[in-house]
Structure formats: structure tokens, C-alpha cells
XYZ file of C-alpha atoms in Angstrom:
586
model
C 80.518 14.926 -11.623
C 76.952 16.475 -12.282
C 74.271 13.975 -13.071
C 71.188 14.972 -15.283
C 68.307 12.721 -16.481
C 68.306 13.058 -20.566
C 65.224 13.835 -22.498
C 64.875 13.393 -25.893
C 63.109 16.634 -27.774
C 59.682 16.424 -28.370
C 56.710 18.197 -28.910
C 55.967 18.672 -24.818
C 59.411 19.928 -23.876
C 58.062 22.569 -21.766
C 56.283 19.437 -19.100
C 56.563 20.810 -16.255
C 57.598 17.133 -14.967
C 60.845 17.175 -17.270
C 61.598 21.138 -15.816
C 61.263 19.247 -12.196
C 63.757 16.501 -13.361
C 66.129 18.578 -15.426
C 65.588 18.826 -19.103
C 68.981 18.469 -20.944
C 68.880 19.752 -24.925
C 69.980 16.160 -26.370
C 72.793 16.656 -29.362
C 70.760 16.996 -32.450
C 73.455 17.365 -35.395
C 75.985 14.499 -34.114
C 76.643 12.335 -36.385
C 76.148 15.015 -39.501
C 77.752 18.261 -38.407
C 80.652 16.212 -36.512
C 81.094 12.744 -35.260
C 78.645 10.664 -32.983
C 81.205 8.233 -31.858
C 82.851 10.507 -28.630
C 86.421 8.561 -29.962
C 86.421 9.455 -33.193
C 85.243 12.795 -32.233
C 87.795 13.650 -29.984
C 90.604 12.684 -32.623
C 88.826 15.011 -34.841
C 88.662 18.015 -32.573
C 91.986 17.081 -31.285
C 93.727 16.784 -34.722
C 92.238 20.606 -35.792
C 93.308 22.093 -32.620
C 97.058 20.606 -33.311
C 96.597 22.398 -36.702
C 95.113 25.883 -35.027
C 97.832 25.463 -32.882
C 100.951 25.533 -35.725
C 98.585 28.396 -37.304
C 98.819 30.286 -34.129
C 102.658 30.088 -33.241
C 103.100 32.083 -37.142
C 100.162 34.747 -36.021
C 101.392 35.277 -32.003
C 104.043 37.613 -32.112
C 101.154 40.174 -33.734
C 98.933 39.633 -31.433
C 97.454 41.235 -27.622
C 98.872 38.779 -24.621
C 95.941 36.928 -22.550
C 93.173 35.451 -22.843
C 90.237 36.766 -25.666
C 86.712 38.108 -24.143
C 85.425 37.179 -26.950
C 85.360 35.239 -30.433
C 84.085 35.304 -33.768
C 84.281 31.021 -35.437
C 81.952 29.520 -38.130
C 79.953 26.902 -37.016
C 79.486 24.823 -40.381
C 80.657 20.760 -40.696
C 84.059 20.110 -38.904
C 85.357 18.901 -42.179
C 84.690 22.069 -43.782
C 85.201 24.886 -40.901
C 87.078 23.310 -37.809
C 90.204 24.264 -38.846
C 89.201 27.974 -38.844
C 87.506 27.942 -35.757
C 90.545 25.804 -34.198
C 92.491 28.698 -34.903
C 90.287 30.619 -32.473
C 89.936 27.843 -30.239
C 93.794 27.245 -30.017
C 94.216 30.931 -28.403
C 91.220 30.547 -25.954
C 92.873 27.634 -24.793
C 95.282 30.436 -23.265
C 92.385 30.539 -20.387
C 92.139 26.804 -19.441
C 91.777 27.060 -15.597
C 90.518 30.548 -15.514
C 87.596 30.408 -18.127
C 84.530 28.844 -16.337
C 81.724 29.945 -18.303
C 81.055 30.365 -22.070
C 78.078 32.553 -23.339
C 77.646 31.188 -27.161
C 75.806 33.492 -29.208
C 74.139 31.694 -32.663
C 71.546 32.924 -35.348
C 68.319 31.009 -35.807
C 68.527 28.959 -38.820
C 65.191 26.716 -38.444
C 62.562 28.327 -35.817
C 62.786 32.068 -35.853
C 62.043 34.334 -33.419
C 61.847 38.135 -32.419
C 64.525 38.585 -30.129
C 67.316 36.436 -28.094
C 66.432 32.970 -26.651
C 67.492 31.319 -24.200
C 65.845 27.400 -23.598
C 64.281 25.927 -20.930
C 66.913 23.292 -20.561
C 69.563 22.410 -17.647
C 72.417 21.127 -19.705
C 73.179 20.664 -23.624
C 74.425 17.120 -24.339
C 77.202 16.143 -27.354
C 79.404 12.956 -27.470
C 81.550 14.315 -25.139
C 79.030 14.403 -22.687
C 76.585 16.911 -21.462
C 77.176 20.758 -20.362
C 75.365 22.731 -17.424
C 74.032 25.575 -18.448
C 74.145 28.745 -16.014
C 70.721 28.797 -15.507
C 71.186 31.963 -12.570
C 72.591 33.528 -15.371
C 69.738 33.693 -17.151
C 67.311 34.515 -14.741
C 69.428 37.706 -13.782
C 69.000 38.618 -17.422
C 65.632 37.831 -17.557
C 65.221 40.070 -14.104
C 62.556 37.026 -13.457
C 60.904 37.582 -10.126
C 62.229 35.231 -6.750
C 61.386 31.297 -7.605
C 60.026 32.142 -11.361
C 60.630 29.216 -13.495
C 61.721 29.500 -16.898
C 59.049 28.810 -19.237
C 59.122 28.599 -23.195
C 57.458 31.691 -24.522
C 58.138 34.133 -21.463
C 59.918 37.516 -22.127
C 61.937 39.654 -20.068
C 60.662 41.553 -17.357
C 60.370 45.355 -18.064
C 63.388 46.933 -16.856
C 65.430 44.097 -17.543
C 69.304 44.151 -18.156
C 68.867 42.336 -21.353
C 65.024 43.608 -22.424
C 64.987 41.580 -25.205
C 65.918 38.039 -24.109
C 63.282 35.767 -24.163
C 62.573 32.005 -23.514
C 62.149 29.772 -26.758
C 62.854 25.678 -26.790
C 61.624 25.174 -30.374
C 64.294 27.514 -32.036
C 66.978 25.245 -29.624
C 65.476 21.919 -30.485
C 67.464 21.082 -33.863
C 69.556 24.532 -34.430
C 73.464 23.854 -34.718
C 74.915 26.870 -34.890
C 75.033 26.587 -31.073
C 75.830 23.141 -30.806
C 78.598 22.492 -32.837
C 81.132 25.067 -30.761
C 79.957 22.794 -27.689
C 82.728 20.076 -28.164
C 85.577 22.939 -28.848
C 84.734 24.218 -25.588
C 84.188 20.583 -23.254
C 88.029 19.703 -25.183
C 89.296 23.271 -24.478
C 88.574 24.324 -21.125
C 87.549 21.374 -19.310
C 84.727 19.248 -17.265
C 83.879 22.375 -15.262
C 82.741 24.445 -17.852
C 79.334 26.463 -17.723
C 77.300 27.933 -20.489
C 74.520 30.118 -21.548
C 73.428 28.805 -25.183
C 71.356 31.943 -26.746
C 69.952 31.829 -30.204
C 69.985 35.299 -31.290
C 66.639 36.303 -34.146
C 65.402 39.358 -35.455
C 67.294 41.824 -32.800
C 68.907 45.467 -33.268
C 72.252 45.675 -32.673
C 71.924 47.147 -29.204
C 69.298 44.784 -27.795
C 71.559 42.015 -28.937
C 74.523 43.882 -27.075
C 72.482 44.481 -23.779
C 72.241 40.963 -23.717
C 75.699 40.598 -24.150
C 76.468 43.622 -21.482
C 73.978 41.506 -18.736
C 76.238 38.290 -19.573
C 79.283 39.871 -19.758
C 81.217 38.669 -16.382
C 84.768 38.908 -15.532
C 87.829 36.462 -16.651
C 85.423 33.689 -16.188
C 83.457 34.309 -18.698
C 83.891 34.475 -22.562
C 81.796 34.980 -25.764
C 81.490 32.806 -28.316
C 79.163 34.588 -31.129
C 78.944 31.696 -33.757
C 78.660 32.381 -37.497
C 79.365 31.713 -41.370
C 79.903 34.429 -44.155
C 78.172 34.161 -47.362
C 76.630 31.278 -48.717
C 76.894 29.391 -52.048
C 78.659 31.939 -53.989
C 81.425 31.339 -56.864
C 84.322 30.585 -54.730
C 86.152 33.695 -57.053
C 83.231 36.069 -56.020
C 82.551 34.220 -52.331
C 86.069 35.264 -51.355
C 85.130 38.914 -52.817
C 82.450 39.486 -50.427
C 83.854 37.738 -47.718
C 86.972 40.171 -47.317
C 84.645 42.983 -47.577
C 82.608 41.663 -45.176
C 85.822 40.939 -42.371
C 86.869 44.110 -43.265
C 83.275 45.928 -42.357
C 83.647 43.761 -39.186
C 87.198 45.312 -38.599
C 85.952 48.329 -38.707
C 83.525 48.162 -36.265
C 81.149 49.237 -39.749
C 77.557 48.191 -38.262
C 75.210 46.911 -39.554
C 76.603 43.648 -41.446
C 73.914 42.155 -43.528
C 72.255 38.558 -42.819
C 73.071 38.055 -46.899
C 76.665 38.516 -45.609
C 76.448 36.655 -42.796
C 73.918 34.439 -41.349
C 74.952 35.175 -37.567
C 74.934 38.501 -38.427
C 72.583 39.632 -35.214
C 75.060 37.888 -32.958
C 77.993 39.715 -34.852
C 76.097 43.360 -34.803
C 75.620 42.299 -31.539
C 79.284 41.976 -30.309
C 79.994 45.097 -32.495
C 77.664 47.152 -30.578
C 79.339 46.460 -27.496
C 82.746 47.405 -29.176
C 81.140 50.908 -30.133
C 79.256 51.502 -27.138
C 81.439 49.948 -24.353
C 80.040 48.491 -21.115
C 78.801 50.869 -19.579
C 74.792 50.089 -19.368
C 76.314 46.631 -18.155
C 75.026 44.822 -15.419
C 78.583 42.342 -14.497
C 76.663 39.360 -13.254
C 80.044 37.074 -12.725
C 79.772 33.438 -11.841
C 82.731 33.705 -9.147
C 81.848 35.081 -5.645
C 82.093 39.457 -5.113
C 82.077 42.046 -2.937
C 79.233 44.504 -3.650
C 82.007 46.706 -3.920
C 84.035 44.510 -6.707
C 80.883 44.121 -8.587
C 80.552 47.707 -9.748
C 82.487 49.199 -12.512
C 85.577 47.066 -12.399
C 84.465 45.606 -15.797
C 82.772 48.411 -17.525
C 85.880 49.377 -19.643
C 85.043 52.411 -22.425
C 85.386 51.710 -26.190
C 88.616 52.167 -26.909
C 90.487 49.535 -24.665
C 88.222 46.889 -27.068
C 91.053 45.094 -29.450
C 89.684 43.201 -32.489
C 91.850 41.069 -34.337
C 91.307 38.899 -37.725
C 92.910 35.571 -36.852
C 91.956 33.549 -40.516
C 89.435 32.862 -43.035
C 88.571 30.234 -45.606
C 85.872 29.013 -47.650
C 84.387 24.830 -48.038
C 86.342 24.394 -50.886
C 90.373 25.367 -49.413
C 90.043 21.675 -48.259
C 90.383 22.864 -44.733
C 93.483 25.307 -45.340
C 93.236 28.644 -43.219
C 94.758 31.889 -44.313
C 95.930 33.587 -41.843
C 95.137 37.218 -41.081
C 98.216 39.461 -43.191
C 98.555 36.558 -45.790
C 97.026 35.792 -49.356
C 94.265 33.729 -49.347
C 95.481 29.912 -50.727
C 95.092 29.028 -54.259
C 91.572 28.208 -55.375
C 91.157 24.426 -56.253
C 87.334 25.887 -58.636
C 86.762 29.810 -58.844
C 83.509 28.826 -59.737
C 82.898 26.208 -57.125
C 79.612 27.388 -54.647
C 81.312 27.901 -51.708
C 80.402 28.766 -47.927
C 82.793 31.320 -46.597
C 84.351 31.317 -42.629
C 86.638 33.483 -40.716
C 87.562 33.808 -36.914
C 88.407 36.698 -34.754
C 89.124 37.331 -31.473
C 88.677 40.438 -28.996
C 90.482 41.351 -26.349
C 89.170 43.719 -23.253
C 91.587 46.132 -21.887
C 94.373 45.012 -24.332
C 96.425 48.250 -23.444
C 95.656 48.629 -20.084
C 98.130 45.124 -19.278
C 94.815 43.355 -18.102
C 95.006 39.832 -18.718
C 99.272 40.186 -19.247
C 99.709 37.219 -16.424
C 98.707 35.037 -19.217
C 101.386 33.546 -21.093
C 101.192 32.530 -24.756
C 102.323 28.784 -24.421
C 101.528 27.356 -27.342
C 103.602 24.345 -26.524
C 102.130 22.169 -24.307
C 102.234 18.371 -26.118
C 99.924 15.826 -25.465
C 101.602 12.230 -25.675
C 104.774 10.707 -25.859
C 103.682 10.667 -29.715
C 103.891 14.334 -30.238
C 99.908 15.311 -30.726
C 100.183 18.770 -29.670
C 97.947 19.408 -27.022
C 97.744 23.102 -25.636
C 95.990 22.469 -22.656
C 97.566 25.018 -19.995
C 97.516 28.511 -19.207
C 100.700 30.397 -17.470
C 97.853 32.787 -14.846
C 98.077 29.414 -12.541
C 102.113 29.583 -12.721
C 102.754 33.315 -12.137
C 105.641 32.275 -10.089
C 107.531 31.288 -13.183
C 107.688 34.910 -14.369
C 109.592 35.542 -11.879
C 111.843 33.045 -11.722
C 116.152 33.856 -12.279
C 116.271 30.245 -13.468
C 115.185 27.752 -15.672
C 115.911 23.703 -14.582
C 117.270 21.979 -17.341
C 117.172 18.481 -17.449
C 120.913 18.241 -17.278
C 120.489 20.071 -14.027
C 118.598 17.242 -11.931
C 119.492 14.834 -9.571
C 118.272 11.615 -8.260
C 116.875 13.538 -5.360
C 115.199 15.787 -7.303
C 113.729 12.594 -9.439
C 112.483 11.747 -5.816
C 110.716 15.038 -5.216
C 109.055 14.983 -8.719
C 107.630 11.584 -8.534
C 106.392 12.609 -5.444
C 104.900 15.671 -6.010
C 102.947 13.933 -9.153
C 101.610 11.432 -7.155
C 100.557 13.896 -4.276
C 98.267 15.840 -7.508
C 96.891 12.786 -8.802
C 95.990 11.494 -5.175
C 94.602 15.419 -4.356
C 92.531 15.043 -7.849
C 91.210 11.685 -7.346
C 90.133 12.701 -3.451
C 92.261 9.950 -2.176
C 94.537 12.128 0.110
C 93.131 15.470 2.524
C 96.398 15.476 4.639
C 97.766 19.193 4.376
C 100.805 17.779 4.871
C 101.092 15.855 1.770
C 99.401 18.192 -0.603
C 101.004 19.447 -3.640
C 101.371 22.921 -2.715
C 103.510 21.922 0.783
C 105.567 20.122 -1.286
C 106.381 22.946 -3.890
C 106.692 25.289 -0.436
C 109.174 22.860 1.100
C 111.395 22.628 -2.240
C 112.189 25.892 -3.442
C 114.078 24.702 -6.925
C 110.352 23.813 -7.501
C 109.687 27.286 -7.965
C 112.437 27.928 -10.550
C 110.694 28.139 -14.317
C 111.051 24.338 -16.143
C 109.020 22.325 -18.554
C 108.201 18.564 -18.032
C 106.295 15.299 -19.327
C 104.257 13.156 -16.806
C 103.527 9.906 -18.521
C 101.363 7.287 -16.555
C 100.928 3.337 -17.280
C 99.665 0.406 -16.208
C 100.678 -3.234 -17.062
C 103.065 -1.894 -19.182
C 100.421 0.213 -21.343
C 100.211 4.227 -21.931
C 97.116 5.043 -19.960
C 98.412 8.927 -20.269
C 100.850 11.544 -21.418
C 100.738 15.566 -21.138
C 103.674 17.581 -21.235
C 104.822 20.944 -22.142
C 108.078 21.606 -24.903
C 108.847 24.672 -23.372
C 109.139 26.435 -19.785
C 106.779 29.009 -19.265
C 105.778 28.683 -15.917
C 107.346 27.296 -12.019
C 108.036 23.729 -12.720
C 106.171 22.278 -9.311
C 103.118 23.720 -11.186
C 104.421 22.404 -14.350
C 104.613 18.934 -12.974
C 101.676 18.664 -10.556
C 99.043 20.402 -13.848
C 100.340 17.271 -16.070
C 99.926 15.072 -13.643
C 96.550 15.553 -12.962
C 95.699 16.079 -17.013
C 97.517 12.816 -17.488
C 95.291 11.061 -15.153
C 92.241 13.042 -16.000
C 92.084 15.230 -19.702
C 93.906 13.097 -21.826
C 91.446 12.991 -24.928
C 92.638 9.632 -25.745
C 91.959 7.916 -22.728
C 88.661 8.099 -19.989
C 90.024 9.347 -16.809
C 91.562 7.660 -14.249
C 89.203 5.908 -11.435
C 90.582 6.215 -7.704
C 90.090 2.167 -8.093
C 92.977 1.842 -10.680
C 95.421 4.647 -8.685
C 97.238 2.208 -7.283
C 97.976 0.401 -10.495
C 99.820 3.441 -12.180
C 103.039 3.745 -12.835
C 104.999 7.478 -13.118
C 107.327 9.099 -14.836
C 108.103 12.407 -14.946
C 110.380 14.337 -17.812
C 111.986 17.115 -17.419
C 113.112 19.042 -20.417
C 115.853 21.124 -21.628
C 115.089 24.152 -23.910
C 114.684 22.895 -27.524
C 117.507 24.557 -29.859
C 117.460 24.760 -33.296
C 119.461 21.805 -35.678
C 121.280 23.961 -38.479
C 120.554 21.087 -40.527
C 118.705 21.603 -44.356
C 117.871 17.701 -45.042
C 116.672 15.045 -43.910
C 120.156 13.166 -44.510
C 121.636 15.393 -42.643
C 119.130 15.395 -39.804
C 119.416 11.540 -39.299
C 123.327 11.705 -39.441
C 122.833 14.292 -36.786
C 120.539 12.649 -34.281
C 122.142 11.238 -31.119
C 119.732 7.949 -30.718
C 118.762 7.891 -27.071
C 119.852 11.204 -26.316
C 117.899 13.924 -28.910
C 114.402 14.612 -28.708
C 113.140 15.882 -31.731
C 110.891 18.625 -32.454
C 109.545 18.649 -36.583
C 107.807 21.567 -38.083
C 106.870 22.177 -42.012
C 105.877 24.977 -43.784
C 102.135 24.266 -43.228
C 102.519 24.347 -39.437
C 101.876 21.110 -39.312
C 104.240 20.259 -36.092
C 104.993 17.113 -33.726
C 107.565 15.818 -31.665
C 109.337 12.475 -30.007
C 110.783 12.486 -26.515
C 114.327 10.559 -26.375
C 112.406 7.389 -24.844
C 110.775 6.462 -28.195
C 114.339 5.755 -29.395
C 113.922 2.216 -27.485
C 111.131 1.274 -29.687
C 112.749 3.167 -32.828
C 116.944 2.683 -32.614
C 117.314 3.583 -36.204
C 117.267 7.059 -37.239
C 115.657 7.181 -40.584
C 112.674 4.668 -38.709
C 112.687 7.680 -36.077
C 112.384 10.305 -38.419
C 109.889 8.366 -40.657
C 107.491 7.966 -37.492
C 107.868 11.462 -36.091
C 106.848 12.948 -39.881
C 104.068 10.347 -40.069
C 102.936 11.959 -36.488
C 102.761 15.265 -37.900
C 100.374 14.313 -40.720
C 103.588 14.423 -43.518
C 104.187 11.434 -45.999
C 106.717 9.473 -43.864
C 109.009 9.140 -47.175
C 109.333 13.091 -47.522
C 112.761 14.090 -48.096
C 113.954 17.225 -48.131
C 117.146 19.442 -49.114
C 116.533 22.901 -48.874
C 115.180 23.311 -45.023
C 111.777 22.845 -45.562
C 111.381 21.086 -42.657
C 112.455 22.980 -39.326
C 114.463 20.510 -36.695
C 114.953 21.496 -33.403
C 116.610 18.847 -30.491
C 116.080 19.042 -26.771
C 117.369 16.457 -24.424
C 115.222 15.127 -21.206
C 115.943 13.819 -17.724
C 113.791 10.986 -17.089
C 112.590 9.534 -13.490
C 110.460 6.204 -13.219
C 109.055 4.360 -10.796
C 110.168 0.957 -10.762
């Protein structure tokens, strides 16, 4: 865990006592922009994701495998653009594991400035806690000379990679545009997350994309270029300009106008590096290199850039997201002033196969409730694409119970630093059980005194299940946004169980009286999915608490944000049933 002494912002940020001690930007739209309480916050961010997520499962099958390089989100209140940059946000989460670093590109709303700023700060803190910022990073860019502090007010060396970055603290003391993708990216990727927070002013495209280019990285390392569309517009006329507008982006049409878009210099920006490639870029990477790997092996030309439309909305759908290919949703005012959003997403070397090791789960559950939860990414579990089987719950034994249980208490004891016997790690135990190898999805639910204290599982197999298992276990001690992690102190009070899951099949069943004749209590999970996306799902243990079918049903809809008295005749509601295998320590 990395420590930093907090600062509030005033006028002497640039002390040279707080630089010594570590000057971290403190959150300065909490509590307006999105929740200051971290709970309610996290239910919030958690909640839109679920929805990006159901979005994203409609939009997949059109879109490049692996992870994005880089994204286009708004950056306006949660309650009037999270859901469209969830949508985003749900895909990145393709790179959880991989993705170490985020460079987050946002216009200057309150201080402006000529050029692209970086702060003098060592962190940015939100509810969620506080962020290092890659600090190396931007002295590269800067090309400062050996032991030069960053100062507020200093400009790049001539020469530099990125000739137009500069240092600036005022135009990062109360700006959001920055700050509000922050808590997407802590719940998204993780506690070891890095970023470079730039606030991008009066730029050309190029010297905004040279910053970019000296940022750039490998698979560490994506962009998050933060902005809105037009502002306060008839919705009728709002939604006018804003399809012209995604369209121009589409297109690669530069410039796009700040009256079109206020992060337009970040987004002229990213589309100058789409025209002009990477080629004048310098690759600083945050993992360790060769000399020789550090040379042109990510300076890709033009054309293997892929830029996709994932949605767009405006403050007044309420929250609803079109998708990209769809009608926009009925307006609720034409002539309501409205804000408009969209989100995109790029993908480097999309038809060169780069980034294909990545699977698109979009599965992954978080709970015994059903909150989906995509936390994983398939690169960890190549072995599963291999794999000739899948284990099926109805394929397990109580040895193999054995194993599992094992195996998740070897990860959490390897996470928590409680066990450094090769021996016993995780990956000897996967090596010594080859059906461990073999592709399976699983639940790892943890308790103590009787009480949830975590649940992460996946619905579907996409990767070896010994990876499958140990991942959750460790996320269920350690990422679950509902609980704080587990302390080594409280290890030995847990209690596990592990689930492993059979593929979920489809229930040719139209209504809901059908469904609940259907069900096998005990034996069916269910899987529920509407029209709107909206999508959550029960493991076959929640039938002890809920015998009754119609109470089961009731619960699960409830879960998934639907009126738990909807009824239904004519399929509106898609029902799919998977059974489990269950093994508890007693």
C-alpha cells in the first residue's frame, strides 16, 4: 500500500516543503460531480458498470477483440453521463491485470492555459482513495534535466518529446474533467493503477498528439481523453449537432470545434495520432525493456488505428445510452437544454491479431446476489484457449472439491503475504493437477461468523479454471466493492466455498408462469435478462433462503433493477438455467 501525506489546495501549492513531502491533488468535485461517501460511491459506479456491461454484450459481436488503447467518455455528473462512459469503461475492464497506467487527457474548464499541463502533485485523491501519478513519466516528456524538480510554471525543454507540455497546478486545483474518470479507473483496473492527469488548453492538434506519442507505452498503458459534446442546446437540435459531431470524429475529420466539444484539444489530439501514426513517438513504457524492445515495436502506421462509436446520449435520456447502429431513445422535451455525451474506443493494431489473447468475458458476476461485476481479463488464462475441455459442475468430485478449496486458500494466503513456501503456491498446485488446466467457470464466496464478507465469480468459462478459481479468490478477499479487503488478522476466520459452474443454457420459456413452473428449487441457477440489458443472476444456494419460486423470481428481478411484480407473456424477459457444484468448508 503507498502512503502519501494529503494537502489541501491552496494558494502556496508549489512550497517546496509540500513537493519534499508529497503533494497529493485532494478530490475537489466529490460530493457534486459524484458521491463523497466512498460506499455510496462505489454502489453508484458499480450499478453503471452492471448497466455498461448489458450494453456491451448487444454491441460485442461488432466489435475488435482486446483491450482499447484508447477512449473517448464524457466527464459530466454520474447521474447524467456514467452510464455512457460505463459503456466504455465496461470494455476496458477487458485489461484488468494488464493495464497499469492510465494517461487521462481533459480540457481546461476554469484556469486556462497555452499548452498541456501536467501538476506538481504525487497522487490525485477521490473517495476511493488516492492514485500515484507516474511522475517519471512526466519528466521523460518534459526531457527535464537529471534531479530537476517539477515546478508550476516550467515548460518543456527544447527538443522535448512532447514540446508543448508544461507544468500548471492552478488549472488542476478545482478542474473535473480529470477527476471524475478517476473512480472508473481505481473500480476498473485495480489498487495498482498509475496515472498521468494532463489538462490539455489552447494546443494544435499535433502538439496535443506528441504528447500523446511521448505517453503512449505498450499494453500497460491506456488513454483516457475526457470530454462532453455540445452544451445547452434544444435537446431536438443538441442531438443534431451531436451526430454530426461523432460522425466528424469517425472520420478522423480534424479539427472538431470547442463549440462542439469542450475537450475538443484532447479529442484533435487523439485524432492526430490516428492520422499521423506513431511514428515521431518516443514509447516510454512503465514495464522493464530491452533497448532493443523499446524501439519501434509500438510505432504502428495509420491504418492499423480502429475507431469505434460505442453510444451516445444527452442529460435529459434519464441515463439511457444508444448504442452505436441504433436510434437514439425517445426524447422525454425536444426543447429541453441539454448537454450531449458519447464514448468511443480505439483499438491499436486491430488487424494485425495484437491484443487477440484477450477474451471478451463480459460475464464475470460479483456476489451471490447477481451484481454483475466484470472484473477479469482472459490474457492471465491463455491456457484456457487451449483447452479440449470444459469442467462442468456435474463433472467434479469430492477430491476435486479438495483441490479447489485448497488452491483458493493457497491465493488468498499468497495475496495476503501469509505463505512464501514454493511448494504451496498456487501455481504448483495448478502444475500438480492437470484437470486444473481444462477451461471452467467458478464462484469463490468467503464468510465469517456466518456473514458474506465476499463473492466474485464468473457465469461463463473463458479461461483454465485453476486461474479461474485462484483470480476470485483473491478478488473475493481483496476487490469486492462492497466490502474493505481482507486483513491477514481475520484470514483465519474465513470460511470457503468454491462453485463451479455448468454452461448456462437457454429456458424456452415466454412467461414468467412458465418460468417458475419450470425452475428446479435447489438445483437451477438462474440467469435474467430484459430488453434494456438490465441483467442479474442467483446461484442454486439462494434457494435455501428463497424455497418458493415466484419469491425466487421476485428477488432475482428486484436484483436486476425490474419491478419485482413484472409479469410477462411474450419473452420479454430472457431465462437461462445453469446448475453448480458446490464445496464448503465445514
Amino acid at each position: 500500500m503507498v502512503h502519501f501525506d494529503i494537502f489541501h489546495e491552496n494558494s502556496d501549492v508549489r512550497d517546496s516543503d509540500k513537493r519534499q513531502q508529497g503533494y497529493v491533488r485532494p478530490a475537489a468535485v466529490a460530493g457534486a460531480f459524484y458521491p463523497a461517501d466512498r460506499t455510496r460511491l462505489k454502489h453508484l459506479i458499480n450499478t453503471q458498470l452492471d448497466y455498461g456491461r448489458a450494453l456491451l454484450r448487444q454491441l460485442e459481436p461488432q466489435l475488435p477483440v482486446g483491450v482499447p488503447k484508447a477512449v473517448i467518455v464524457p466527464h459530466a455528473g454520474y447521474m447524467y453521463s456514467g452510464t455512457t462512459a460505463a459503456l466504455a469503461y465496461a470494455l476496458l475492464e477487458r485489461g484488468r491485470g494488464v493495464v497499469k497506467r492510465a494517461v487521462i487527457v481533459g480540457p481546461t474548464h476554469r484556469v486556462a492555459v497555452r499548452g498541456i499541463a501536467c501538476s506538481t502533485a504525487i497522487a490525485f485523491a477521490t473517495p476511493l482513495g488516492a492514485v500515484p501519478i507516474d511522475v517519471d513519466a512526466e519528466r521523460k516528456a518534459l526531457e527535464l534535466v537529471a534531479d530537476e524538480p517539477l515546478r508550476s510554471g516550467i515548460h518543456a525543454h527544447p527538443g522535448a518529446p512532447a514540446s508543448a507540455m508544461i507544468v500548471n497546478d492552478p488549472t488542476h486545483a478545482q478542474e473535473h474533467a480529470v477527476e471524475v474518470q478517476i473512480p472508473f479507473l481505481q473500480t476498473v483496473f485495480g489498487p495498482n493503477l498509475t496515472i498521468v492527469p494532463l489538462n490539455a488548453g489552447d494546443a494544435s492538434p499535433e502538439e496535443v498528439g506528441d504528447v500523446l506519442r511521448a505517453l503512449w507505452g505498450g499494453p500497460e498503458t491506456v488513454i483516457i481523453i475526457s470530454s462532453d459534446l455540445s452544451h445547452y442546446h434544444p435537446e431536438a437540435y443538441a442531438r443534431q449537432l451531436d451526430d454530426e459531431t461523432i460522425d466528424n470524429i469517425a472520420h478522423l475529420r480534424l479539427p472538431i470545434h470547442p463549440r462542439r466539444a469542450c475537450g475538443a484539444y484532447p479529442i484533435n489530439g487523439l485524432l492526430d495520432v490516428l492520422v499521423r501514426g506513431l511514428k515521431t513517438a518516443q514509447c516510454e513504457t512503465t514495464r522493464e525493456t530491452s533497448d532493443e524492445e523499446e524501439g519501434d515495436s509500438h510505432k504502428p502506421s495509420a491504418e492499423q488505428f480502429d475507431l469505434r462509436l460505442l453510444g451516445r446520449s444527452t442529460s435529459g435520456d434519464d441515463g439511457v445510452v444508444s448504442l452505436a447502429g441504433k436510434s437514439r431513445s425517445d426524447m422525454n422535451d425536444p426543447d429541453e437544454p441539454v448537454v450531449g455525451y458519447a464514448s468511443f474506443a480505439v483499438w491499436q493494431n486491430a488487424n494485425t491479431g495484437i491484443g487477440d489473447a484477450t477474451a471478451q468475458n463480459t460475464n464475470a458476476v460479483n456476489g451471490s446476489d447477481g451484481n454483475t461485476t466484470n472484473r477479469e481479463t482472459a490474457q492471465q488464462g491463455k491456457a484456457a484457449d487451449n483447452a479440449d475441455e470444459v469442467v462442468s459442475g456435474a463433472a467434479m468430485t469430492t477430491d476435486h472439491g479438495r483441490v479447489l478449496l485448497g488452491l483458493a486458500r493457497a491465493a488468498i494466503r499468497q495475496h495476503l503475504g501469509l505463505d512464501n513456501k514454493p511448494e504451496s503456491a498456487p501455481d504448483i498446485i495448478i502444475k500438480q493437477h492437470p484437470w486444473l488446466n481444462e477451461s471452467g467457470a467458478s464462484f469463490v464466496t468467503l464468510t465469517e461468523h456466518g456473514q458474506l464478507r465476499g463473492c466474485i465469480g464468473t457465469l461463463e468459462a473463458y479461461r483454465s479454471l485453476g486461474k479461474d478459481v485462484s483470480d476470485h479468490a483473491v478478488d473475493a478477499a481483496a476487490h469486492d466493492p462492497r466490502f474493505f479487503p481482507v486483513s491477514p488478522e481475520e484470514y483465519p476466520l474465513l470460511q470457503v466455498e468454491v462453485s463451479v459452474l455448468g454452461k448456462p443454457m437457454t429456458m424456452p420459456v415466454r412467461s414468467r408462469t412458465k418460468l417458475e413452473q419450470t425452475l428446479q428449487p435447489g438445483k437451477d441457477g438462474l440467469i435474467l435478462t430484459d430488453s434494456q440489458g438490465r441483467r442479474a443472476t442467483f446461484l442454486p444456494q439462494v434457494w435455501e433462503q428463497l424455497p418458493n419460486p415466484h419469491d425466487f423470481v421476485s428477488h432475482l428481478l428486484a436484483k436486476a433493477g425490474i419491478k419485482p411484480s413484472y409479469d410477462w407473456n411474450n419473452g420479454e424477459i430472457e431465462c437461462e438455467r445453469y446448475e453448480v457444484t458446490a464445496y464448503a468448508e465445514h
